[in-house]
Amino acid sequence: MQPTPRSLRLHIGIFGRRNVGKSSLLNAITRQHVSIVSEVAGTTTDPVEKPMELLPLGPVQFVDTAGVDDEGALGELRIERTKTVLDRVDLGVVVTEGGGWGAFEDALVGELESRVVPVLVVFNKSDLRMPDTREIAHLQLARIPSVTMSSLTGAGVVDVREALLSLAPADFFDSRRLVTDLVPPGEVAVLVVPIDKEAPKGRLILPQVMAIRDLLDGESMALVVQERELSRALGRLTRPPALVVTDSQAFLKVAADVPAAIPMTSFSILMARFQGDLAEQVRGTLGIERLKGGDRVLVAEACSHHPIGEDIGRVKIPRWLTQYVGATLEFSHVQGRDFPSDLAPYRLVVHCGNCMGNRREMMSRIHRCRVAGVPITNYGLTIAYSLGIFERALAPFPAALEALHAARA
Ligand SMILES: Nc1nc2c(ncn2[C@@H]2O[C@H](COP(=O)(O)OP(=O)(O)OP(=O)(O)O)[C@@H](O)[C@H]2O)c(=O)[nH]1
Ligand code: SF4
Ligand SMILES: [Mg+2]
């Protein structure tokens, strides 16, 4: 069985001071020994991640963090790691004990709320002490839901689960579609999948698999071809397909082979819409126009896949951008969670499709770029732009086109 991609899981972060029972709470909710528990403060040093089915919510991923109130050099490292978790959770649990609420907890709640992440407060260790009426009143006033539980006895675990379900962001339940909203039931999407030396041996990559699955779920049809079969495939259809989706690297050939009346885009642009904010990244793409020689460009990938052959992020994107700008640019590359906190040195961020990351983290990166005034685009958008087929690749997305025209006006 294929595991559910990380990106489709609701990420739930567990935060709080050291020793309040964060790891115990995770173990109690999952009824498994996921995270190490001990009476020594500072037991959890790195975020511990646990994917599970939390019914009826479906696939979630708990992230147990290190207590963040500690001091010293080692503590600072832990705090940094815990802060990166704040950026990628869809829901935050702030754990404390009866009588333990203070400025630190208020600050944690503030960090989550500033990221528009719903918060649940859990007063753990209810077998030892219940929260004070003062604490309950404080939270009620701030409209922050709280529950009490004991990880030791299991009392209140059910309440925590229920509270998590009711707090899960609505858009998690929305049937946000990757592609089927563009391909009515019974209609055909042609998917162009080059099988070159960069294609993994014997399988398809995640965005391709996700698109096929989404089309099947929507009772639409997928015709999957290599780029050299595209013309023949189109010729064999009795009416035009609703959409052609190509790997961005075959964009130019596909754009030439697909009649202008047939909507065409790339997997990477579909991913920008599904896993990020297409309109914002379309606006960001216009940042390419302002690049000049010597400018720094950050190329960010959400996972650390191994570059094979002519890697797209390290070789092709820099080459296309350099050709387009007609001057030497300075490229930096980051992978996985290593997104820099200081974006000021960059004139442009080019992000991958984020198929392995989660949407919340991508939204947080987009937000940070916006705050820093640095335009952010993605691979497919950059390729389409530098090849001169930007508007064509955006034609299936009227809202994104509108954003483009507004930004240009
Ligand atoms: N009595 C009681 N003890 C608990 C409860 N939950 C946790 N503990 C104890 O509290 C101590 C700390 O628990 P942990 O789960 O390791 O706490 P933590 O917040 O993950 O701590 P760090 O990883 O060090 O930040 C352990 O000795 C647990 O056995 C509870 O509900 N009741
Ligand atoms: S680098 Fe980005 S687009 Fe490529 S596989 Fe990783 S998450 Fe997906
Ligand atoms: Mg712990």
XYZ file of C-alpha atoms and ligand atoms in Angstrom:
450
model
C 0.000 0.000 0.000
C 1.260 3.511 -0.833
C 1.520 5.654 2.291
C -0.545 8.861 2.183
C 1.781 11.648 1.026
C 2.917 13.836 3.942
C 1.368 16.872 2.346
C -2.172 15.499 2.661
C -1.828 14.934 6.395
C -3.046 17.430 8.938
C 0.071 18.387 10.920
C -0.529 18.774 14.664
C 2.324 20.275 16.696
C 2.705 19.718 20.446
C 4.373 22.609 22.260
C 5.051 23.626 25.837
C 7.653 23.945 28.567
C 9.942 21.090 29.416
C 8.548 18.239 31.477
C 4.874 19.214 31.226
C 4.173 15.847 29.595
C 4.138 16.611 25.850
C 5.631 13.262 24.922
C 3.385 11.449 27.412
C 0.352 13.161 25.876
C 1.362 12.066 22.377
C 1.810 8.501 23.572
C -1.572 8.596 25.328
C -3.416 9.918 22.267
C -1.786 7.474 19.885
C -1.884 4.653 22.449
C 1.651 3.891 21.354
C 5.101 4.444 22.693
C 6.121 7.040 20.120
C 8.178 9.513 22.081
C 10.541 8.979 25.013
C 9.210 10.098 28.376
C 11.242 10.784 31.488
C 11.251 12.886 34.625
C 14.400 14.624 33.321
C 13.530 18.001 31.796
C 14.719 18.337 28.198
C 14.205 14.680 27.218
C 12.913 15.411 23.735
C 15.690 17.174 21.832
C 14.563 16.886 18.196
C 11.020 17.013 16.857
C 9.522 13.494 16.844
C 6.990 12.846 14.086
C 4.215 10.281 14.162
C 1.838 9.709 11.249
C -1.474 8.102 12.251
C -5.160 7.830 11.366
C -7.181 10.027 13.711
C -10.746 9.047 12.885
C -12.881 10.547 11.496
C -10.353 13.210 10.547
C -8.206 10.775 8.611
C -4.442 10.930 8.225
C -2.684 13.282 10.630
C 0.918 13.779 11.627
C 1.787 14.619 15.220
C 4.991 16.519 15.818
C 6.287 16.312 19.396
C 8.730 19.117 20.096
C 11.462 19.823 22.599
C 10.455 22.005 25.538
C 11.273 25.578 24.554
C 11.853 27.296 27.860
C 15.392 26.070 28.365
C 18.530 28.160 28.305
C 22.096 27.714 27.148
C 23.658 26.939 23.791
C 22.111 23.490 23.393
C 18.769 24.887 24.410
C 18.990 27.526 21.722
C 19.477 24.892 19.071
C 16.379 23.093 20.329
C 14.419 26.309 20.374
C 15.350 26.967 16.728
C 14.175 23.491 15.726
C 10.954 23.906 17.637
C 10.369 27.263 15.959
C 10.624 25.681 12.516
C 7.828 23.323 13.601
C 5.665 26.362 14.394
C 5.937 27.290 10.717
C 4.563 24.061 9.345
C 1.744 22.894 11.581
C -1.943 23.144 10.755
C -2.972 22.970 14.405
C -1.060 23.655 17.621
C -1.471 22.013 21.018
C -0.019 24.013 23.908
C 0.536 21.711 26.882
C 0.806 22.933 30.448
C -0.084 21.818 33.974
C -2.643 23.148 36.431
C -1.189 26.362 37.895
C 1.477 26.485 35.179
C 0.014 29.085 32.812
C 2.207 32.120 32.362
C 3.678 34.660 29.964
C 5.556 31.866 28.208
C 2.324 30.027 27.316
C 0.706 33.289 26.219
C 3.685 33.869 23.913
C 3.369 30.370 22.426
C -0.326 30.938 21.744
C 0.593 34.296 20.189
C 3.166 32.615 17.892
C 0.516 30.165 16.675
C -2.218 32.747 16.301
C 0.060 35.051 14.306
C 0.350 32.175 11.832
C -3.452 31.803 11.781
C -3.092 28.315 13.257
C -5.883 27.107 15.573
C -4.739 26.395 19.148
C -5.827 23.874 21.748
C -4.604 24.223 25.324
C -4.235 21.007 27.298
C -3.831 21.048 31.080
C -2.025 17.752 31.558
C -1.360 15.908 34.830
C -4.952 16.415 35.998
C -4.373 13.500 38.384
C -1.975 15.772 40.286
C -3.637 19.160 39.932
C -6.546 20.734 38.055
C -6.207 24.170 36.406
C -7.036 27.180 38.582
C -10.290 29.058 37.967
C -8.089 32.078 37.176
C -6.415 30.141 34.349
C -9.702 28.885 32.924
C -11.155 32.404 33.003
C -8.066 33.826 31.282
C -8.418 31.347 28.403
C -12.160 31.816 28.123
C -11.667 35.542 27.842
C -9.149 34.999 25.050
C -11.521 32.461 23.432
C -8.922 29.725 23.477
C -10.383 26.235 23.906
C -8.856 24.128 26.658
C -9.255 20.617 28.017
C -7.813 18.823 31.007
C -6.342 15.367 30.826
C -3.998 12.948 32.517
C -1.523 11.120 30.347
C -0.912 8.856 33.318
C -4.489 7.636 33.880
C -5.876 8.306 30.396
C -8.638 10.554 31.775
C -9.626 13.209 29.230
C -7.893 11.636 26.230
C -11.240 11.372 24.436
C -11.878 15.086 25.044
C -8.513 15.970 23.505
C -9.277 13.904 20.399
C -12.684 15.542 20.024
C -11.272 19.012 20.485
C -8.660 18.317 17.802
C -11.376 17.259 15.368
C -13.455 20.332 15.975
C -10.445 22.630 15.588
C -9.086 21.152 12.355
C -9.094 23.933 9.752
C -12.111 23.748 7.457
C -9.996 23.739 4.322
C -8.566 20.423 5.433
C -11.963 18.912 4.793
C -12.651 20.876 1.615
C -12.141 18.732 -1.375
C -9.353 20.910 -2.702
C -8.610 19.291 -6.039
C -5.313 18.973 -7.810
C -6.778 18.790 -11.299
C -10.292 17.287 -11.579
C -12.040 20.633 -11.209
C -10.549 21.368 -14.642
C -11.594 18.040 -16.186
C -15.323 17.269 -15.944
C -16.413 13.674 -15.304
C -16.148 11.583 -18.454
C -13.640 13.985 -20.049
C -10.011 13.258 -20.806
C -6.831 14.832 -19.457
C -3.660 14.014 -21.367
C -0.685 13.753 -19.022
C 2.739 14.109 -20.612
C 5.373 12.194 -18.670
C 8.857 12.138 -20.185
C 10.740 8.939 -19.440
C 14.276 10.259 -19.511
C 17.308 9.654 -17.338
C 15.814 11.835 -14.608
C 12.679 9.691 -14.362
C 12.904 7.298 -11.400
C 13.353 3.693 -12.455
C 10.132 1.716 -12.723
C 7.755 4.276 -11.217
C 6.175 7.698 -11.546
C 6.869 10.752 -9.392
C 4.373 11.942 -6.796
C 2.644 14.816 -8.681
C 1.969 12.453 -11.602
C 0.553 9.762 -9.309
C -1.543 12.374 -7.472
C -2.962 13.702 -10.755
C -3.923 10.218 -11.983
C -5.556 9.394 -8.663
C -7.442 12.693 -8.594
C -8.746 12.128 -12.132
C -9.905 8.637 -11.176
C -11.636 10.020 -8.071
C -13.389 12.600 -10.264
C -14.495 9.922 -12.742
C -12.487 11.682 -15.420
C -9.987 9.886 -17.650
C -6.223 10.082 -17.808
C -4.300 9.365 -20.979
C -0.637 9.150 -19.988
C 1.922 9.544 -22.763
C 5.542 10.454 -23.388
C 6.088 13.737 -25.208
C 6.959 12.111 -28.523
C 3.605 10.236 -28.543
C 1.593 13.368 -27.794
C 0.591 14.325 -31.347
C -0.486 10.787 -32.128
C -2.426 10.519 -28.890
C -4.301 13.756 -29.618
C -5.032 12.485 -33.132
C -6.634 9.363 -31.774
C -9.121 11.196 -29.578
C -12.533 11.812 -31.157
C -12.737 15.197 -29.404
C -10.108 17.416 -27.833
C -9.054 16.671 -24.256
C -10.248 19.014 -21.494
C -6.641 19.638 -20.460
C -3.052 18.710 -21.255
C -0.673 18.576 -18.286
C 3.022 18.255 -18.968
C 6.213 17.918 -17.054
C 7.601 21.473 -17.136
C 10.792 20.295 -18.774
C 8.880 19.301 -21.934
C 6.903 22.568 -21.973
C 8.204 23.959 -25.256
C 7.659 20.806 -27.306
C 4.231 20.240 -25.761
C 3.168 23.849 -26.335
C 4.106 23.408 -29.992
C 2.223 20.117 -30.380
C -0.991 21.099 -28.569
C -3.418 23.267 -30.598
C -3.911 26.697 -28.995
C -7.597 25.986 -28.261
C -6.716 23.155 -25.865
C -5.884 24.288 -22.299
C -2.368 23.346 -21.294
C -0.352 23.619 -18.086
C 2.287 21.735 -16.087
C 2.289 19.476 -13.045
C 4.384 22.025 -11.211
C 1.852 24.825 -11.808
C -0.952 22.527 -10.617
C 1.129 21.893 -7.502
C 1.590 25.643 -6.935
C -2.192 25.977 -6.825
C -2.709 22.859 -4.701
C 0.200 23.284 -2.305
C 0.714 27.027 -2.210
C -0.843 30.247 -3.484
C -0.878 30.352 -7.279
C -1.865 34.023 -7.613
C 0.919 35.147 -5.262
C 3.486 32.976 -7.036
C 2.323 34.280 -10.419
C 2.897 37.841 -9.165
C 6.239 36.696 -7.793
C 7.253 35.361 -11.192
C 7.231 38.920 -12.495
C 10.213 39.464 -10.185
C 12.279 37.748 -12.912
C 11.805 40.915 -14.966
C 13.602 43.008 -12.312
C 16.658 40.736 -11.999
C 20.006 42.166 -12.944
C 23.570 40.888 -13.070
C 24.979 39.846 -9.677
C 21.555 39.471 -8.023
C 21.115 36.557 -5.637
C 18.435 33.959 -6.380
C 17.403 31.339 -3.834
C 16.351 27.958 -5.241
C 14.418 26.079 -2.539
C 13.314 22.456 -2.591
C 11.004 20.992 0.026
C 12.672 17.582 0.065
C 16.190 16.288 -0.382
C 15.743 14.053 -3.399
C 19.041 13.120 -4.990
C 19.907 15.108 -8.073
C 20.152 12.850 -11.090
C 21.803 13.917 -14.352
C 21.008 17.510 -15.250
C 19.177 18.436 -12.092
C 16.373 20.914 -12.632
C 17.033 23.093 -9.562
C 20.819 23.160 -9.808
C 21.365 23.203 -13.548
C 18.304 23.892 -15.664
C 16.586 26.688 -13.711
C 19.877 28.629 -13.299
C 20.616 28.173 -16.991
C 17.176 29.312 -18.179
C 17.117 32.285 -15.821
C 20.650 33.354 -16.752
C 19.756 33.163 -20.437
C 16.585 35.151 -19.888
C 18.254 37.875 -17.836
C 21.347 37.889 -20.029
C 23.714 38.391 -17.094
C 25.372 36.329 -14.388
C 23.203 35.655 -11.337
C 24.269 34.204 -8.017
C 22.329 31.072 -7.097
C 21.961 29.548 -3.608
C 20.241 26.219 -2.979
C 18.410 24.920 0.074
C 16.578 21.663 0.662
C 14.104 20.305 3.154
C 13.478 22.491 6.182
C 16.532 24.706 5.654
C 14.594 27.723 4.459
C 16.634 30.790 5.520
C 15.122 33.046 8.163
C 16.780 36.087 6.556
C 15.498 36.541 3.023
C 16.842 40.075 2.594
C 19.892 39.068 0.484
C 17.703 37.567 -2.248
C 16.014 39.265 -5.177
C 13.952 36.167 -6.072
C 12.968 32.831 -4.520
C 12.256 29.941 -6.903
C 10.500 27.114 -5.049
C 9.866 23.544 -6.156
C 6.316 22.184 -6.449
C 6.402 21.170 -2.767
C 4.783 17.789 -3.471
C 6.369 16.276 -0.347
C 5.914 19.275 1.945
C 2.673 20.472 3.498
C 0.609 23.421 2.371
C 0.765 25.295 5.663
C 4.563 25.406 5.552
C 4.486 26.578 1.949
C 1.986 29.300 2.896
C 4.256 30.343 5.723
C 7.245 30.571 3.328
C 5.166 32.623 0.901
C 4.132 34.851 3.790
C 7.723 35.354 4.914
C 8.718 36.298 1.360
C 5.867 38.798 1.228
C 6.948 40.359 4.537
C 10.553 40.568 3.317
C 9.454 42.033 -0.014
C 11.094 39.195 -1.954
C 9.087 37.781 -4.886
C 8.522 34.018 -4.796
C 7.769 31.872 -7.836
C 7.995 28.155 -8.565
C 9.771 25.850 -11.005
C 6.947 25.431 -13.504
C 6.069 29.143 -13.463
C 9.711 30.152 -13.932
C 10.169 27.748 -16.826
C 6.951 28.854 -18.536
C 7.932 32.497 -18.063
C 11.453 32.183 -19.346
C 10.235 30.164 -22.348
C 7.678 32.850 -23.228
C 4.581 30.660 -22.691
C 3.494 32.042 -19.311
C -0.007 33.219 -20.248
C -0.705 30.035 -22.144
C 0.280 27.888 -19.160
C -1.977 30.005 -16.911
C -4.993 29.999 -19.219
C -6.713 27.174 -17.269
C -6.657 29.369 -14.115
C -8.704 32.556 -14.641
C -8.020 33.885 -11.118
C -4.264 33.574 -11.609
C -4.468 35.248 -15.010
C -6.429 38.068 -13.459
C -3.752 38.465 -10.776
C -1.149 38.605 -13.537
C -2.966 41.276 -15.483
C -3.586 43.326 -12.337
C 0.088 43.101 -11.360
C 1.178 44.195 -14.813
C -1.286 47.083 -14.998
N 1.357 12.313 37.351
C 1.503 12.515 36.072
N 2.737 12.544 35.551
C 2.877 12.753 34.226
C 1.752 12.968 33.398
N 2.207 13.176 32.131
C 3.561 13.098 32.188
N 3.966 12.846 33.454
C 5.364 12.714 33.913
O 6.029 13.940 33.682
C 7.387 13.728 33.310
C 7.693 14.425 32.008
O 6.958 13.808 30.952
P 7.384 13.944 29.440
O 6.264 13.375 28.652
O 8.738 13.412 29.195
O 7.419 15.528 29.312
P 7.835 16.432 28.079
O 7.009 17.642 28.113
O 7.816 15.648 26.824
O 9.300 16.841 28.462
P 10.534 17.302 27.551
O 10.626 16.389 26.376
O 11.679 17.149 28.475
O 10.284 18.712 27.172
C 7.551 12.214 33.262
O 8.120 11.797 34.469
C 6.145 11.695 33.112
O 5.972 10.404 33.633
C 0.455 12.943 33.982
O -0.592 13.121 33.344
N 0.385 12.705 35.314
S 11.997 18.743 -4.573
Fe 9.918 19.534 -4.260
S 8.767 18.978 -6.096
Fe 10.659 17.753 -6.092
S 10.084 15.820 -5.134
Fe 10.862 17.168 -3.491
S 9.045 18.239 -2.673
Fe 8.444 17.332 -4.655
Mg 9.281 15.241 25.511
